Short mmCIF file of C-alpha atoms in Angstrom, two decimals:
data_model
loop_
_atom_site.label_atom_id
_atom_site.label_comp_id
_atom_site.label_asym_id
_atom_site.label_seq_id
_atom_site.Cartn_x
_atom_site.Cartn_y
_atom_site.Cartn_z
CA MET A 1 147.12 35.19 43.38
CA GLU A 2 144.56 32.43 42.83
CA MET A 3 143.01 29.76 45.33
CA VAL A 4 143.20 26.64 43.84
CA ARG A 5 141.01 23.33 45.50
CA GLU A 6 143.08 20.41 45.61
CA GLY A 7 141.54 16.87 45.79
CA ALA A 8 139.35 16.07 48.64
CA GLY A 9 140.97 13.82 50.77
CA ASP A 10 141.05 11.73 54.26
CA SER A 11 141.02 15.12 55.80
CA GLY A 12 139.01 16.97 53.65
CA PRO A 13 139.69 19.69 51.01
CA LYS A 14 142.73 21.27 50.20
CA ILE A 15 143.73 24.62 49.06
CA ARG A 16 146.60 25.33 48.33
CA ALA A 17 147.78 29.12 46.28
CA ASN A 18 148.40 29.40 42.48
CA SER A 19 150.62 32.72 42.30
CA GLY A 20 150.63 33.87 38.50
CA LYS A 21 148.93 31.93 35.34
CA SER A 22 150.00 27.97 35.14
CA ARG A 23 151.08 26.04 32.82
CA CYS A 24 146.91 24.90 32.15
CA HIS A 25 145.78 28.14 32.40
CA THR A 26 147.52 29.45 29.38
CA ASP A 27 146.87 25.81 27.37
CA GLY A 28 142.70 27.05 28.36
CA ILE A 29 142.55 24.34 31.16
CA ASP A 30 141.13 24.29 34.35
CA PRO A 31 144.01 23.19 36.69
CA LEU A 32 141.37 21.06 39.17
CA GLU A 33 140.82 18.91 36.01
CA SER A 34 144.19 18.60 34.63
CA GLU A 35 145.45 17.55 37.82
CA MET A 36 142.56 14.84 38.15
CA ARG A 37 143.54 13.76 34.75
CA GLU A 38 147.27 13.29 35.96
CA ASP A 39 145.78 10.84 38.93
CA GLN A 40 143.27 8.78 36.02
CA ILE A 41 146.90 8.36 34.43
CA VAL A 42 148.64 7.49 37.04
CA LEU A 43 145.58 5.21 38.53
CA GLU A 44 145.80 3.57 34.78
CA LYS A 45 149.84 2.67 34.93
CA TYR A 46 150.48 1.81 38.40
CA GLY A 47 146.38 0.61 39.65
CA ASP A 48 147.50 -2.83 40.31
CA ILE A 49 149.82 -2.41 42.33
CA ILE A 50 149.44 0.69 44.27
CA HIS A 51 147.54 -0.49 46.76
CA THR A 52 149.52 -3.98 47.33
CA ASP A 53 151.85 -4.64 50.65
CA TRP A 54 155.51 -4.76 49.98
CA LYS A 55 157.32 -7.38 52.07
CA GLY A 56 160.95 -6.25 50.74
CA VAL A 57 163.13 -7.99 48.81
CA ARG A 58 163.01 -12.08 49.33
CA ARG A 59 166.06 -13.28 47.39
CA HIS A 60 168.60 -11.25 49.13
CA PRO A 61 169.45 -11.34 53.13
CA HIS A 62 169.67 -8.25 54.64
CA ALA A 63 172.73 -6.55 54.92
CA ASP A 64 174.44 -6.01 58.87
CA TYR A 65 172.90 -2.38 60.09
CA ARG A 66 176.81 -1.87 60.07
CA ILE A 67 177.30 -2.21 56.67
CA ARG A 68 174.11 -0.23 55.69
CA ALA A 69 174.80 2.67 57.96
CA ALA A 70 178.04 3.27 56.45
CA GLN A 71 176.29 3.52 52.70
CA PHE A 72 174.43 7.29 54.76
CA ALA A 73 177.75 8.44 56.62
CA PRO A 74 178.57 11.77 55.93
CA PHE A 75 180.72 12.34 53.23
CA SER A 76 183.67 14.15 53.69
CA ALA A 77 183.82 16.82 50.73
CA LEU A 78 187.61 17.41 51.02
CA SER A 79 189.58 14.11 52.45
CA GLY A 80 191.93 14.69 55.09
CA TYR A 81 190.57 17.72 56.09
CA ASP A 82 189.16 16.70 59.67
CA ASP A 83 192.36 14.82 60.13
CA GLU A 84 194.31 18.66 59.64
CA LEU A 85 191.11 19.61 61.98
CA ALA A 86 192.32 17.61 64.83
CA ARG A 87 196.30 17.79 64.23
CA THR A 88 195.33 21.72 64.39
CA ALA A 89 193.25 21.38 67.30
CA ARG A 90 195.81 18.61 69.71
CA PRO A 91 197.43 21.13 72.12
CA VAL A 92 200.89 21.15 72.42
CA GLU A 93 203.41 22.31 74.90
CA GLU A 94 207.85 23.13 74.91
CA LYS A 95 209.59 21.24 76.40
CA THR A 96 211.27 22.24 79.48
CA ASP A 97 214.87 22.37 80.41
CA LEU A 98 215.79 20.86 83.28
CA THR A 99 217.78 22.75 86.22
CA GLU A 100 220.88 21.47 87.30
CA SER A 101 220.16 20.05 90.62
CA ALA A 102 217.07 18.13 88.76
CA ARG A 103 219.30 16.77 86.61
CA LEU A 104 222.03 15.49 88.85
CA GLU A 105 219.13 13.63 90.81
CA LEU A 106 217.55 12.45 88.10
CA ASP A 107 221.26 10.71 87.12
CA GLN A 108 221.51 9.36 90.71
CA LYS A 109 217.94 7.89 90.10
CA LEU A 110 218.93 6.46 86.77
CA ARG A 111 221.91 5.10 88.18
CA MET A 112 219.99 3.09 90.65
CA ILE A 113 217.81 1.54 88.10
CA LEU A 114 220.78 0.80 86.28
CA GLU A 115 222.41 -1.28 88.72
CA SER A 116 219.49 -3.76 88.78
CA PRO A 117 217.56 -3.60 85.38
CA GLY A 118 214.19 -4.79 84.86
CA GLN A 119 213.60 -6.01 88.66
CA GLU A 120 211.95 -2.25 89.93
CA GLU A 121 208.99 -1.12 88.15
CA ILE A 122 209.55 2.65 87.35
CA GLU A 123 207.73 5.53 86.11
CA ILE A 124 208.96 7.95 83.50
CA GLU A 125 207.52 10.94 82.61
CA TYR A 126 209.05 12.21 79.06
CA PHE A 127 208.68 14.26 76.00
CA GLN A 128 207.66 13.18 73.10
CA ALA A 129 208.45 15.43 70.46
CA ASP A 130 204.91 16.09 67.74
CA PRO A 131 205.82 14.99 64.03
CA CYS A 132 203.91 17.94 62.40
CA LYS A 133 203.87 20.83 64.91
CA LYS A 134 206.53 22.48 66.72
CA GLY A 135 206.55 21.19 70.47
CA GLY A 136 204.95 17.93 71.59
CA THR A 137 203.73 16.09 74.88
CA TYR A 138 204.92 15.01 78.21
CA ARG A 139 203.59 11.75 78.66
CA LYS A 140 203.80 9.13 81.63
CA TYR A 141 205.08 5.31 81.17
CA ARG A 142 205.03 2.91 83.44
CA GLY A 143 206.86 -0.56 83.29
CA TYR A 144 210.35 -2.36 83.89
CA LEU A 145 213.22 -0.78 81.63
CA LYS A 146 215.18 -4.11 79.86
CA GLU A 147 218.51 -2.55 78.72
CA LEU A 148 220.08 0.48 78.03
CA ASP A 149 221.40 1.81 74.88
CA LEU A 150 224.59 3.51 74.97
CA ASN A 151 225.02 4.28 71.62
CA GLU A 152 221.90 5.29 70.97
CA ARG A 153 221.52 6.56 75.14
CA SER A 154 218.57 5.80 75.19
CA LEU A 155 216.08 3.15 77.31
CA CYS A 156 214.73 -0.01 76.17
CA MET A 157 211.93 -1.31 78.10
CA GLU A 158 210.40 -4.71 78.09
CA ASP A 159 207.47 -4.36 75.76
CA GLY A 160 209.69 -2.66 73.23
CA LEU A 161 209.42 1.60 73.91
CA ARG A 162 212.17 3.02 73.52
CA ILE A 163 212.73 6.68 75.70
CA SER A 164 215.98 9.09 74.58
CA MET A 165 217.68 9.88 77.81
CA GLY A 166 217.38 13.75 76.65
CA GLU A 167 213.75 13.56 76.57
CA ILE A 168 213.38 12.49 80.63
CA ARG A 169 212.16 14.77 82.83
CA ARG A 170 211.21 12.80 85.69
CA VAL A 171 212.30 8.89 86.99
CA GLU A 172 210.52 6.98 90.03
CA ILE A 173 211.34 3.74 90.92
CA LEU A 174 207.94 2.04 92.42
#
């Protein structure tokens, strides 16, 4: 291994290790002399602009930082892979069956609510099935009942949400 001295800069001479023979050695040219020749060629070609200050593009306004950030956003080689990971990691639970006493209590509360729909705020805990996996999650909803749809066996809430009566686990009148 041979040590080759590079050009002296502000921090003094730099030394790099040269393992084996370089192209310059095979041509019979000193590597240091070859580098100096290359530097001279660069200075001849670009010497007039090499030390000028660059003030940026003047004709075009800078893009918004969000647009510029999107250009350098991470690239997902497999489209949908992140969604699939999130779907797999999403916790699900099995739907629990109500006991007979809990079912009777739920029916009694639903009858009370149906006597005067839209007048009392209620909180409903219901099961929402996961469309992609077996199981689902229990959700809580707080709002006002609009109507009961007997054909669909569902509660229609004032904001348009429909909750199947078979999925309700608990109802509270607030």
